[in-house]
PDB file of C-alpha atoms in Angstrom:
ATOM      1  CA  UNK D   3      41.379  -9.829  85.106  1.00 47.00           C
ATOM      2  CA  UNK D   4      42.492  -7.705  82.200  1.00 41.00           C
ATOM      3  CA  UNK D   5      45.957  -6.136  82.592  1.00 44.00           C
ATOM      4  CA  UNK D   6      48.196  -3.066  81.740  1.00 41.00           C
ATOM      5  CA  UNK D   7      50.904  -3.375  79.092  1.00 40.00           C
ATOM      6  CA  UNK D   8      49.045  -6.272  77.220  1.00 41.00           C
ATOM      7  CA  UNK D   9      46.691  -3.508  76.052  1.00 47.00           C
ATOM      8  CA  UNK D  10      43.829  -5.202  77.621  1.00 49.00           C
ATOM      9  CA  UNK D  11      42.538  -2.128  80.147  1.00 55.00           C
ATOM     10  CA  UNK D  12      39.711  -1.302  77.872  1.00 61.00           C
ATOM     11  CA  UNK D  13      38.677  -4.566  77.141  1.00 66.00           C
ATOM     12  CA  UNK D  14      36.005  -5.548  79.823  1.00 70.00           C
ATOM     13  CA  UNK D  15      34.633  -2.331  79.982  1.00 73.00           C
ATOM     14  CA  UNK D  16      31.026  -3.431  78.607  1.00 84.00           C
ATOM     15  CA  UNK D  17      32.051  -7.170  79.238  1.00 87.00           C
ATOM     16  CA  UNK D  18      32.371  -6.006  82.671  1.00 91.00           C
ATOM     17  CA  UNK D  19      28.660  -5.740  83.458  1.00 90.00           C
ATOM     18  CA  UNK D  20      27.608  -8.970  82.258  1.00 93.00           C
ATOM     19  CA  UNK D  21      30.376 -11.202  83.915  1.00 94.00           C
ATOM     20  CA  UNK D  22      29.132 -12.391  86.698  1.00 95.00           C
ATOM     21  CA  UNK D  23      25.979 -13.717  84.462  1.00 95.00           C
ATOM     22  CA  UNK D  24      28.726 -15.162  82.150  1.00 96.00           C
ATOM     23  CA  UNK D  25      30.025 -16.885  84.459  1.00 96.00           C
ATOM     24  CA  UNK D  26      27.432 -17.851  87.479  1.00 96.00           C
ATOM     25  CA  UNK D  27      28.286 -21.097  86.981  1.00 97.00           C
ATOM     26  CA  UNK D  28      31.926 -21.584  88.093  1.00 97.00           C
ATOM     27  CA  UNK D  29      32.748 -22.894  90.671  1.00 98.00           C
ATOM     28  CA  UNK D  30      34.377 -20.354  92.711  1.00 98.00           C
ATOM     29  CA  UNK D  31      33.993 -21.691  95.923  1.00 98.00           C
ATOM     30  CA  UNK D  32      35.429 -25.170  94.956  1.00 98.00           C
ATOM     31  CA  UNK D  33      38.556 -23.547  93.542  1.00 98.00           C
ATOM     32  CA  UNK D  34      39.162 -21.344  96.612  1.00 98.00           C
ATOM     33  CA  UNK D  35      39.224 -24.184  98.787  1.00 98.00           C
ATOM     34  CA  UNK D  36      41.531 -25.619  95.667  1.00 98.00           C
ATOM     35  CA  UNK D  37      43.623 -22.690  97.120  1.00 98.00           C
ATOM     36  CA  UNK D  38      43.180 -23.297 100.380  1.00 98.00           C
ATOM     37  CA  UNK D  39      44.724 -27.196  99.865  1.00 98.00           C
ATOM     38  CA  UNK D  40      47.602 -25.524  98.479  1.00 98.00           C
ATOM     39  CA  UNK D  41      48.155 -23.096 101.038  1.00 98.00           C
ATOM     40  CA  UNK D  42      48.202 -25.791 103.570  1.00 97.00           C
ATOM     41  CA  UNK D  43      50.465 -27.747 102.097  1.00 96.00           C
ATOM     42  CA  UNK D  44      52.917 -25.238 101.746  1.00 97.00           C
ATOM     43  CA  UNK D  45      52.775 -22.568 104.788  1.00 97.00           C
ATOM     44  CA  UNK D  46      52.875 -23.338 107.727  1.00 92.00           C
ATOM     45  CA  UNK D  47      50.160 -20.478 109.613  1.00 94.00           C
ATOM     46  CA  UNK D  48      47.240 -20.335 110.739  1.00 95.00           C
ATOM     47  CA  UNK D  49      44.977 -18.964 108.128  1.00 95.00           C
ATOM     48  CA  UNK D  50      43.289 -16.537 110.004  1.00 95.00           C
ATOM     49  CA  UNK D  51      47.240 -14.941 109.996  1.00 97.00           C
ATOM     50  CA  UNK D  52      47.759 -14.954 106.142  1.00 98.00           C
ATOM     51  CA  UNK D  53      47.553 -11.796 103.905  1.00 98.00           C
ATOM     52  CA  UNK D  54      46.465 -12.703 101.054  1.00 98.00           C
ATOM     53  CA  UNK D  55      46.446 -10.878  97.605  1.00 98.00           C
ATOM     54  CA  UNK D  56      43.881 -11.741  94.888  1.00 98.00           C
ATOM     55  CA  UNK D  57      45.670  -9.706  91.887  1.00 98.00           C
ATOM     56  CA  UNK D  58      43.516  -9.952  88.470  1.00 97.00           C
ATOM     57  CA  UNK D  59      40.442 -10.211  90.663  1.00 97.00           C
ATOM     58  CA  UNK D  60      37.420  -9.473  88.508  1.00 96.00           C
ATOM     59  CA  UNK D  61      34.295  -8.306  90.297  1.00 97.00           C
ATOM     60  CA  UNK D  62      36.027 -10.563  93.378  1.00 98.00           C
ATOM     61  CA  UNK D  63      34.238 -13.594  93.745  1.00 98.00           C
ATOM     62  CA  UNK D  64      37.360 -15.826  94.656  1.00 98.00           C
ATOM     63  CA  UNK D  65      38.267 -13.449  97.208  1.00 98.00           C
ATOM     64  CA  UNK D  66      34.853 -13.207  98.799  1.00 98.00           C
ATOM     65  CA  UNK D  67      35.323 -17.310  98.693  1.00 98.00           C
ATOM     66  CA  UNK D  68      38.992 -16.990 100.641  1.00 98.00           C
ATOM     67  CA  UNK D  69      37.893 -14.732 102.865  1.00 98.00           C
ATOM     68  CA  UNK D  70      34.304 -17.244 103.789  1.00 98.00           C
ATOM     69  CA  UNK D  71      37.414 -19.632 104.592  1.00 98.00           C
ATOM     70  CA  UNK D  72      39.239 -17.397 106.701  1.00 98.00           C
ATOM     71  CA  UNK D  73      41.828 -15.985 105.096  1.00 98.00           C
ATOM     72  CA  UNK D  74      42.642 -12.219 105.657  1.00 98.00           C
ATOM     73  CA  UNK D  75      42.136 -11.169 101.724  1.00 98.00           C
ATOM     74  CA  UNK D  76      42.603  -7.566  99.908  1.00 98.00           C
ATOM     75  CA  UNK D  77      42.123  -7.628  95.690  1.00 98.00           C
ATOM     76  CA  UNK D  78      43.040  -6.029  92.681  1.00 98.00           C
ATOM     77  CA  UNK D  79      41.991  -5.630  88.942  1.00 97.00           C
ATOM     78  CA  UNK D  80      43.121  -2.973  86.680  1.00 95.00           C
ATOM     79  CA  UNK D  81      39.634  -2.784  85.462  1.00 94.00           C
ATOM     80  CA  UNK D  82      38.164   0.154  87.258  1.00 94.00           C
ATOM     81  CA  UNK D  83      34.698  -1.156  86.057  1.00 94.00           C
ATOM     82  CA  UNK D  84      34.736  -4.689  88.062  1.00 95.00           C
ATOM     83  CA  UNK D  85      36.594  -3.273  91.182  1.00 96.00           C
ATOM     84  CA  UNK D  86      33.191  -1.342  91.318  1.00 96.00           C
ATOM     85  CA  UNK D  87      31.198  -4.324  91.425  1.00 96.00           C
ATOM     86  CA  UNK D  88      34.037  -6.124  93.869  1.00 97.00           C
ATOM     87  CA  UNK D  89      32.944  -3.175  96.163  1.00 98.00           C
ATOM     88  CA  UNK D  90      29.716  -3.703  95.755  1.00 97.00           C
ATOM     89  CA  UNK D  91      29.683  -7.342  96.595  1.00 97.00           C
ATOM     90  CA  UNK D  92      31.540  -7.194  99.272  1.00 97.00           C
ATOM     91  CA  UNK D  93      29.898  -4.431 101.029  1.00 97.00           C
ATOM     92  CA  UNK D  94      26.461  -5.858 100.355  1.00 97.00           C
ATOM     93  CA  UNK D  95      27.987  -9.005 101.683  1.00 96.00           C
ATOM     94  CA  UNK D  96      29.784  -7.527 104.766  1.00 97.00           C
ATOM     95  CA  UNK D  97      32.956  -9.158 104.183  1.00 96.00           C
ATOM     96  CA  UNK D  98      35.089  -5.735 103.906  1.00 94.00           C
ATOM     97  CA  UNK D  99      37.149  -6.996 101.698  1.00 98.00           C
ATOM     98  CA  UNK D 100      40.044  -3.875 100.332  1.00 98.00           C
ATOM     99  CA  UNK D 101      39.700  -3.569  96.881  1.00 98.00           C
ATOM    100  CA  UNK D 102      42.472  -1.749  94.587  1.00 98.00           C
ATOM    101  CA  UNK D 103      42.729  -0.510  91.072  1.00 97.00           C
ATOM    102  CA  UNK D 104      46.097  -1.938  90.243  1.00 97.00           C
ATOM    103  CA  UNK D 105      47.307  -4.326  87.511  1.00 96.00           C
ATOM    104  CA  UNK D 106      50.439  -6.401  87.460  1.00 97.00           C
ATOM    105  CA  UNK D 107      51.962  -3.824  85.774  1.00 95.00           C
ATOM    106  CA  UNK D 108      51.319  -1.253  88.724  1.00 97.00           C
ATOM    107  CA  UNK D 109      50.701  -3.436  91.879  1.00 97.00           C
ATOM    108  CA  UNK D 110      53.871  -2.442  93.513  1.00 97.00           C
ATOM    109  CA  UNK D 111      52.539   0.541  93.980  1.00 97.00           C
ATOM    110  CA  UNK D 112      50.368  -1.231  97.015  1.00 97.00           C
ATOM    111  CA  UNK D 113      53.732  -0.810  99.348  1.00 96.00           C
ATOM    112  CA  UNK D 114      52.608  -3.752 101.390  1.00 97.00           C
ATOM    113  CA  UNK D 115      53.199  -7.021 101.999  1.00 98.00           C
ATOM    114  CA  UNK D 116      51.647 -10.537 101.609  1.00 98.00           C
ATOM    115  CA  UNK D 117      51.631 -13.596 103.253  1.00 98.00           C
ATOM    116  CA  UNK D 118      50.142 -15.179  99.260  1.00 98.00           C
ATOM    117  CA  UNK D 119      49.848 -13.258  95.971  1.00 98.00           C
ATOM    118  CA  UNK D 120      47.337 -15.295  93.795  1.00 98.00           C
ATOM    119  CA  UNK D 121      46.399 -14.618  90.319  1.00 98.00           C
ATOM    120  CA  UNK D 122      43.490 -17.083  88.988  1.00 98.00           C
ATOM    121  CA  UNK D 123      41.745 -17.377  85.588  1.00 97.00           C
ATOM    122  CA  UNK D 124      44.926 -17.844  84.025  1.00 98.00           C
ATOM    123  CA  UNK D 125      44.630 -13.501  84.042  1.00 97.00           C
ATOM    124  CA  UNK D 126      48.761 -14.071  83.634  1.00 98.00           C
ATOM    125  CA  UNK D 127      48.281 -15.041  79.952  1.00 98.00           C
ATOM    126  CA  UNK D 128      46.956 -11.292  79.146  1.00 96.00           C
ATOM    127  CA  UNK D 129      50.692 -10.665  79.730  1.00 97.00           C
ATOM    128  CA  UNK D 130      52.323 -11.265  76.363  1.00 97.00           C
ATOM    129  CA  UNK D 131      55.314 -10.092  76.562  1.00 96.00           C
ATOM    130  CA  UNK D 132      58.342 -10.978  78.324  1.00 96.00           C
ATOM    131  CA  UNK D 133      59.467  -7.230  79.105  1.00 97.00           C
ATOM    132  CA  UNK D 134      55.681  -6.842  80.993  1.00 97.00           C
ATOM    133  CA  UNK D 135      55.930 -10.155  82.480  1.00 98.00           C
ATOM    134  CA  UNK D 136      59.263  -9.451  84.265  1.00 98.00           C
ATOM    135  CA  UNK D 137      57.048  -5.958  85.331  1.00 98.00           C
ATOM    136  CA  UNK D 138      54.865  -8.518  86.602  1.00 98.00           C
ATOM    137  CA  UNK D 139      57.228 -10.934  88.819  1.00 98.00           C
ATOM    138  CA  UNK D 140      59.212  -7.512  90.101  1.00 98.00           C
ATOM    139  CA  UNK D 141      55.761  -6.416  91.531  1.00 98.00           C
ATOM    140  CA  UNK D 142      55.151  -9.453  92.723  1.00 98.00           C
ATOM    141  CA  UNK D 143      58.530 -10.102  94.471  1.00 98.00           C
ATOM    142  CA  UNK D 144      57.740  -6.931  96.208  1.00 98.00           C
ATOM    143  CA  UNK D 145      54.671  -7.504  97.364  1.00 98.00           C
ATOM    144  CA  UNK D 146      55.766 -11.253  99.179  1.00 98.00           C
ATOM    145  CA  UNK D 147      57.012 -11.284 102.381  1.00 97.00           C
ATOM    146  CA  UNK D 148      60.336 -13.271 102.489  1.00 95.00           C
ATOM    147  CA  UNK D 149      58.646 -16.957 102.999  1.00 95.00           C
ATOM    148  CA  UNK D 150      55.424 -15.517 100.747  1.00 98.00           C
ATOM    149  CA  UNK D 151      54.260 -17.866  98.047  1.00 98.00           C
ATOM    150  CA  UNK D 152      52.602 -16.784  94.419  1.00 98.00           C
ATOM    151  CA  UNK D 153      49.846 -19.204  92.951  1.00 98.00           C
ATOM    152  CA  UNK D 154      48.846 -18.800  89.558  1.00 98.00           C
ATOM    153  CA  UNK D 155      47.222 -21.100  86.761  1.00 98.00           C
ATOM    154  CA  UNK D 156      48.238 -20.415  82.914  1.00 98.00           C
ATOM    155  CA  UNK D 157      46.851 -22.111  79.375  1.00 98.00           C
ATOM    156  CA  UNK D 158      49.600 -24.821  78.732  1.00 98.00           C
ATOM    157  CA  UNK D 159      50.689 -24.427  74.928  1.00 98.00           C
ATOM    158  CA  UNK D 160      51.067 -28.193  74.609  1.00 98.00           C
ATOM    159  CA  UNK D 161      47.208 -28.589  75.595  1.00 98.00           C
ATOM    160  CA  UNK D 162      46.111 -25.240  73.409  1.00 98.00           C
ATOM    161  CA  UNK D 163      47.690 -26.475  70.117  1.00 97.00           C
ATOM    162  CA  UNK D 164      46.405 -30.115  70.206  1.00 97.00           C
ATOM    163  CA  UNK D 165      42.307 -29.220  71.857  1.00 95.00           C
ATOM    164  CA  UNK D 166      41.694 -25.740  70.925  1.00 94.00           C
ATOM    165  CA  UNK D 167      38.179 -24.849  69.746  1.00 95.00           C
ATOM    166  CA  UNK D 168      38.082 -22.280  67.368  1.00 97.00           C
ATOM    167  CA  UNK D 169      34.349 -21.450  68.030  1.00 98.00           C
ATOM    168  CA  UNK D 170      32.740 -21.839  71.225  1.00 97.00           C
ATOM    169  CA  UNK D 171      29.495 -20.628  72.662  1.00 98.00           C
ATOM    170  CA  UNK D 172      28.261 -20.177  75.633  1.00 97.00           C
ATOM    171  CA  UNK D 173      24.595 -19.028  76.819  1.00 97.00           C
ATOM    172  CA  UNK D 174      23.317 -17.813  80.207  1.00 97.00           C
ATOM    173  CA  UNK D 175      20.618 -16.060  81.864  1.00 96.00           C
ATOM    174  CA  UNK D 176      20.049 -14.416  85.072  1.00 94.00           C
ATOM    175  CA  UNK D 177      17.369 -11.670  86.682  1.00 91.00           C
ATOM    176  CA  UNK D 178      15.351 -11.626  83.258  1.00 91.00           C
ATOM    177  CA  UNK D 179      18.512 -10.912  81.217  1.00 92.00           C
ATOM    178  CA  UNK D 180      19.807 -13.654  78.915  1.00 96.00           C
ATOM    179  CA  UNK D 181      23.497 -13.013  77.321  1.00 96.00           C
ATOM    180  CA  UNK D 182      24.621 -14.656  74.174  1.00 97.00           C
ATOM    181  CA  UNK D 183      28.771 -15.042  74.252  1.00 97.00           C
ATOM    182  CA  UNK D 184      29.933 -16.343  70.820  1.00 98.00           C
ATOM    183  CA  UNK D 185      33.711 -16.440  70.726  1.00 97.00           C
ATOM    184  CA  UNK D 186      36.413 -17.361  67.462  1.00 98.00           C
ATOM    185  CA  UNK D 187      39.618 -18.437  68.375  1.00 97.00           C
ATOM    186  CA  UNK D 188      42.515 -18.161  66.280  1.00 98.00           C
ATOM    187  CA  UNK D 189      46.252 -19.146  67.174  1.00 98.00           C
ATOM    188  CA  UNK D 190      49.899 -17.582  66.188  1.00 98.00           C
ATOM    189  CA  UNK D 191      52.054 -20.193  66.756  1.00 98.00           C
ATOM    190  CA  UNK D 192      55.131 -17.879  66.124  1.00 98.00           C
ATOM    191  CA  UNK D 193      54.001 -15.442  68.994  1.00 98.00           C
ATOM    192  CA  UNK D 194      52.440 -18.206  71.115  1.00 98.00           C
ATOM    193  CA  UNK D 195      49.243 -16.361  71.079  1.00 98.00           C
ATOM    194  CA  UNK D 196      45.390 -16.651  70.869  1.00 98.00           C
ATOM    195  CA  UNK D 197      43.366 -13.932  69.818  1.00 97.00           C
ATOM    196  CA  UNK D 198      39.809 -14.206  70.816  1.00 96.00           C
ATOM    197  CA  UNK D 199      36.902 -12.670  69.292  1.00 96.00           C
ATOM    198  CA  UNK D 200      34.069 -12.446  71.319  1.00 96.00           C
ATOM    199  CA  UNK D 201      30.345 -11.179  70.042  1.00 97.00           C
ATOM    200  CA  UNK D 202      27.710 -10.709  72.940  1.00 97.00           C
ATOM    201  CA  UNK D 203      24.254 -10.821  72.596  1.00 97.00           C
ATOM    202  CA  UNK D 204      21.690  -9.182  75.267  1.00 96.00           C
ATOM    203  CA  UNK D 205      18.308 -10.715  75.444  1.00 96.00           C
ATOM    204  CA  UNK D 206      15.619  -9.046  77.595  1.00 93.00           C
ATOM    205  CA  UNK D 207      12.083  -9.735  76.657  1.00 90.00           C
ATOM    206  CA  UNK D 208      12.882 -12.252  74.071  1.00 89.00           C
ATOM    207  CA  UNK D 209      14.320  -9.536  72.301  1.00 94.00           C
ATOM    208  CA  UNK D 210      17.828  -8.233  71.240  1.00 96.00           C
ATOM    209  CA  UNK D 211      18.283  -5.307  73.529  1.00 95.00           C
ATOM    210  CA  UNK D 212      22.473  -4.836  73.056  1.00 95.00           C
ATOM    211  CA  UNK D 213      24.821  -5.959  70.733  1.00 96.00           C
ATOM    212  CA  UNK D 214      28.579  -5.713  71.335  1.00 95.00           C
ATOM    213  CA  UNK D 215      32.175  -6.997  70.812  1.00 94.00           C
ATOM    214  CA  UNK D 216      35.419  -7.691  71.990  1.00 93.00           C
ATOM    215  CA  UNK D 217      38.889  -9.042  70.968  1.00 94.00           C
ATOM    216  CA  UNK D 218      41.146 -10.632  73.917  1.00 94.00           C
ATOM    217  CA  UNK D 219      44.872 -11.374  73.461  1.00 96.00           C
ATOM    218  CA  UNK D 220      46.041 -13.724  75.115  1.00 97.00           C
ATOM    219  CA  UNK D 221      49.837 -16.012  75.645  1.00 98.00           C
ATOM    220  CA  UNK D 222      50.106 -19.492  75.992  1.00 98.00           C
ATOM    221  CA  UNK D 223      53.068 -21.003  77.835  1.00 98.00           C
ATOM    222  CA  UNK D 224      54.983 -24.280  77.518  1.00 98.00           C
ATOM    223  CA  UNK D 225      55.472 -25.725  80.656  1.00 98.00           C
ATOM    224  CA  UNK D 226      59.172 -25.666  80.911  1.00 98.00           C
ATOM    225  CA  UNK D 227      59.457 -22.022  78.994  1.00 98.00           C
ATOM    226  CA  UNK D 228      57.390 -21.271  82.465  1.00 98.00           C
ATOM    227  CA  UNK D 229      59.961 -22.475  84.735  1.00 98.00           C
ATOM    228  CA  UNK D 230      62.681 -21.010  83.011  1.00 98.00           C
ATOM    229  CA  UNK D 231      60.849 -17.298  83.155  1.00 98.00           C
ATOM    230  CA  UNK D 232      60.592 -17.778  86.694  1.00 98.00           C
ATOM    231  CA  UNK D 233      63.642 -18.535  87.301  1.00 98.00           C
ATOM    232  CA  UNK D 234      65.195 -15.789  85.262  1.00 98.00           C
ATOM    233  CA  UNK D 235      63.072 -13.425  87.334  1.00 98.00           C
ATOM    234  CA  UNK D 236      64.292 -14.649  90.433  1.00 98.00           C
ATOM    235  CA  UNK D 237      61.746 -17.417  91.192  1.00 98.00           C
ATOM    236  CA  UNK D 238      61.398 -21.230  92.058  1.00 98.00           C
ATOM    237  CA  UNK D 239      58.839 -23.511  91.548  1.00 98.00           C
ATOM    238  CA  UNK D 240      58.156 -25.842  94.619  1.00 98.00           C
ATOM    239  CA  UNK D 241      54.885 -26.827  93.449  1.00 98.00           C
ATOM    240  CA  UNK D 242      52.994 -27.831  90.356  1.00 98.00           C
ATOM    241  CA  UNK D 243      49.952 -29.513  89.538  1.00 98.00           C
ATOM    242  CA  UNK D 244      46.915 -29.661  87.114  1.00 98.00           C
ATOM    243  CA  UNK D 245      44.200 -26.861  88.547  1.00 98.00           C
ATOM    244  CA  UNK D 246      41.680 -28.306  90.936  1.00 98.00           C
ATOM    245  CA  UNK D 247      43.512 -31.547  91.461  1.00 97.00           C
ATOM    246  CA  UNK D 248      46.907 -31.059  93.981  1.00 97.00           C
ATOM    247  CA  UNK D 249      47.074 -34.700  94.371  1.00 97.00           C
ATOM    248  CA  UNK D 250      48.091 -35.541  90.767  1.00 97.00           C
ATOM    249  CA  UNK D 251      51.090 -35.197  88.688  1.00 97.00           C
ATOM    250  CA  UNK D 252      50.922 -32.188  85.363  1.00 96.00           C
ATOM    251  CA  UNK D 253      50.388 -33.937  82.232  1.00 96.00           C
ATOM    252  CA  UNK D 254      50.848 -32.416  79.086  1.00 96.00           C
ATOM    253  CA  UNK D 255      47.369 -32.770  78.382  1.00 97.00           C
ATOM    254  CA  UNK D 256      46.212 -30.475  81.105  1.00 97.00           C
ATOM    255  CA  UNK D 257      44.785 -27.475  79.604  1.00 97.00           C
ATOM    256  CA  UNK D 258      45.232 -25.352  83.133  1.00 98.00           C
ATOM    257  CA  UNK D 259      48.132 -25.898  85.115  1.00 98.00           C
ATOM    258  CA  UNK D 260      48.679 -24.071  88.368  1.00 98.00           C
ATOM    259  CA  UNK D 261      52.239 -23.302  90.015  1.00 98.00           C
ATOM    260  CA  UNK D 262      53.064 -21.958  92.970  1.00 98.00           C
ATOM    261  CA  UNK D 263      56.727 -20.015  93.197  1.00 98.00           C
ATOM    262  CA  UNK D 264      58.415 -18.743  96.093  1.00 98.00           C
ATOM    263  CA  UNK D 265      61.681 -16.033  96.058  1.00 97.00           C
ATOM    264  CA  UNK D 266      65.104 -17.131  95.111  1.00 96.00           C
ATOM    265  CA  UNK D 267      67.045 -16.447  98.425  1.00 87.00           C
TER     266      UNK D 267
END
């Protein structure tokens, strides 16, 4: 999920073989079918008709989920390094799912067209500036068909500044490998930023085996300030809601909120 023009290529580059221990627990199949209740409510198709787009994929587990449901999926990360293990997965998994090496910054460069662009993992907040996320929304544009609809989640600044925690850690094993993530979280409230620190421990043997780090930079975004980028890029929001829950209203207490935008016409 790391991007061009936020500086973020190189970042998962170790972090990107160790992910998918990281983060064996979430629940990617509930939130595609999250997806899926969004979808429904808002195009009217048959599934097995939609193109769909996972940009910011990682190593392509949501897409893998969309495509279980039915959907006809293709993916993209500019992290060479997970695309690798997307490929992988889904060839070890026969779903023959098209995976691309293109970040927000670059996806245009797919010349194709989508039924749903989706961006999950709130991989929009590597964007931290406004010149690369009107980059971002051009691609985008291009890449919908004329009724096509873009789903993303983002960190809500409201929720950041009030529940942050500035040290978190998180501990999980898998196939005889144990990593360590210990992550420090400061904020700039001027830039509306969070700058992450992470330090990763790999335990094999009840040993150390690897030590490593890595500093993320990422935007939060007021929910409002949202709209009004969208709309200055030529989109409009006909849906919002907190992630995982379409049925209830955003509160500014929701950490994740997820919007879905179609073109201005």
């Amino acid at each position: 999920m790391s991007q061009k023009g936020s500086g973020a290529e190189n970042i998962f580059s170790e972090y990107a073989a160790y992910y998918d221990i990281l983060y064996q627990d979430k629940d990617y199949a509930g939130e595609a079918l999250f997806i899926s209740q969004l979808i429904d409510k808002l195009l009217s198709k048959n599934r097995r008709n939609i193109q769909l787009l996972d940009l910011a994929c990682g190593t392509g587990r949501h897409a893998m989920e969309l495509s279980k449901l039915g959907y006809q999926v293709e993916g993209s990360d500019v992290s060479e390094k997970m695309i690798r293990i997307a490929k992988e997965e889904s060839n070890k998994n026969n779903f023959g799912i098209t995976f691309y090496n293109e970040s927000f910054q670059t996806a245009g460069r797919l010349g194709k067209k989508y039924d749903v662009v989706l961006s999950l993992f709130s991989a929009i907040c590597y964007i931290t500036s406004y010149n690369d996320l009107s980059i971002a929304f051009r691609n985008i544009s291009s890449l919908l068909n004329a009724e096509g609809i873009f789903i993303f989640d983002f960190w809500n600044g409201n929720a950041v500044l009030d529940s942050f925690s500035p040290i978190r850690i998180k501990r999980m094993a898998k196939d005889g490998k144990e990593i360590l993530r210990i992550s420090e979280t400061t904020l700039d409230k001027i830039t509306q930023t969070a700058n992450l620190k992470f330090k990763f421990i790999l335990i094999q043997n009840n040993s150390i085996s690897k030590e490593f780090q890595e500093e993320h930079r990422v935007r939060y975004f007021f929910l409002q300030e949202m709209v009004d980028f969208l709309h200055a890029n030529r989109f409009e929001v006909i849906f919002r809601c907190p992630f995982m829950n379409h049925l209830k209203d955003i509160d500014v207490a929701d950490w994740n909120t997820a919007y879905v935008v179609r073109k201005l016409k």
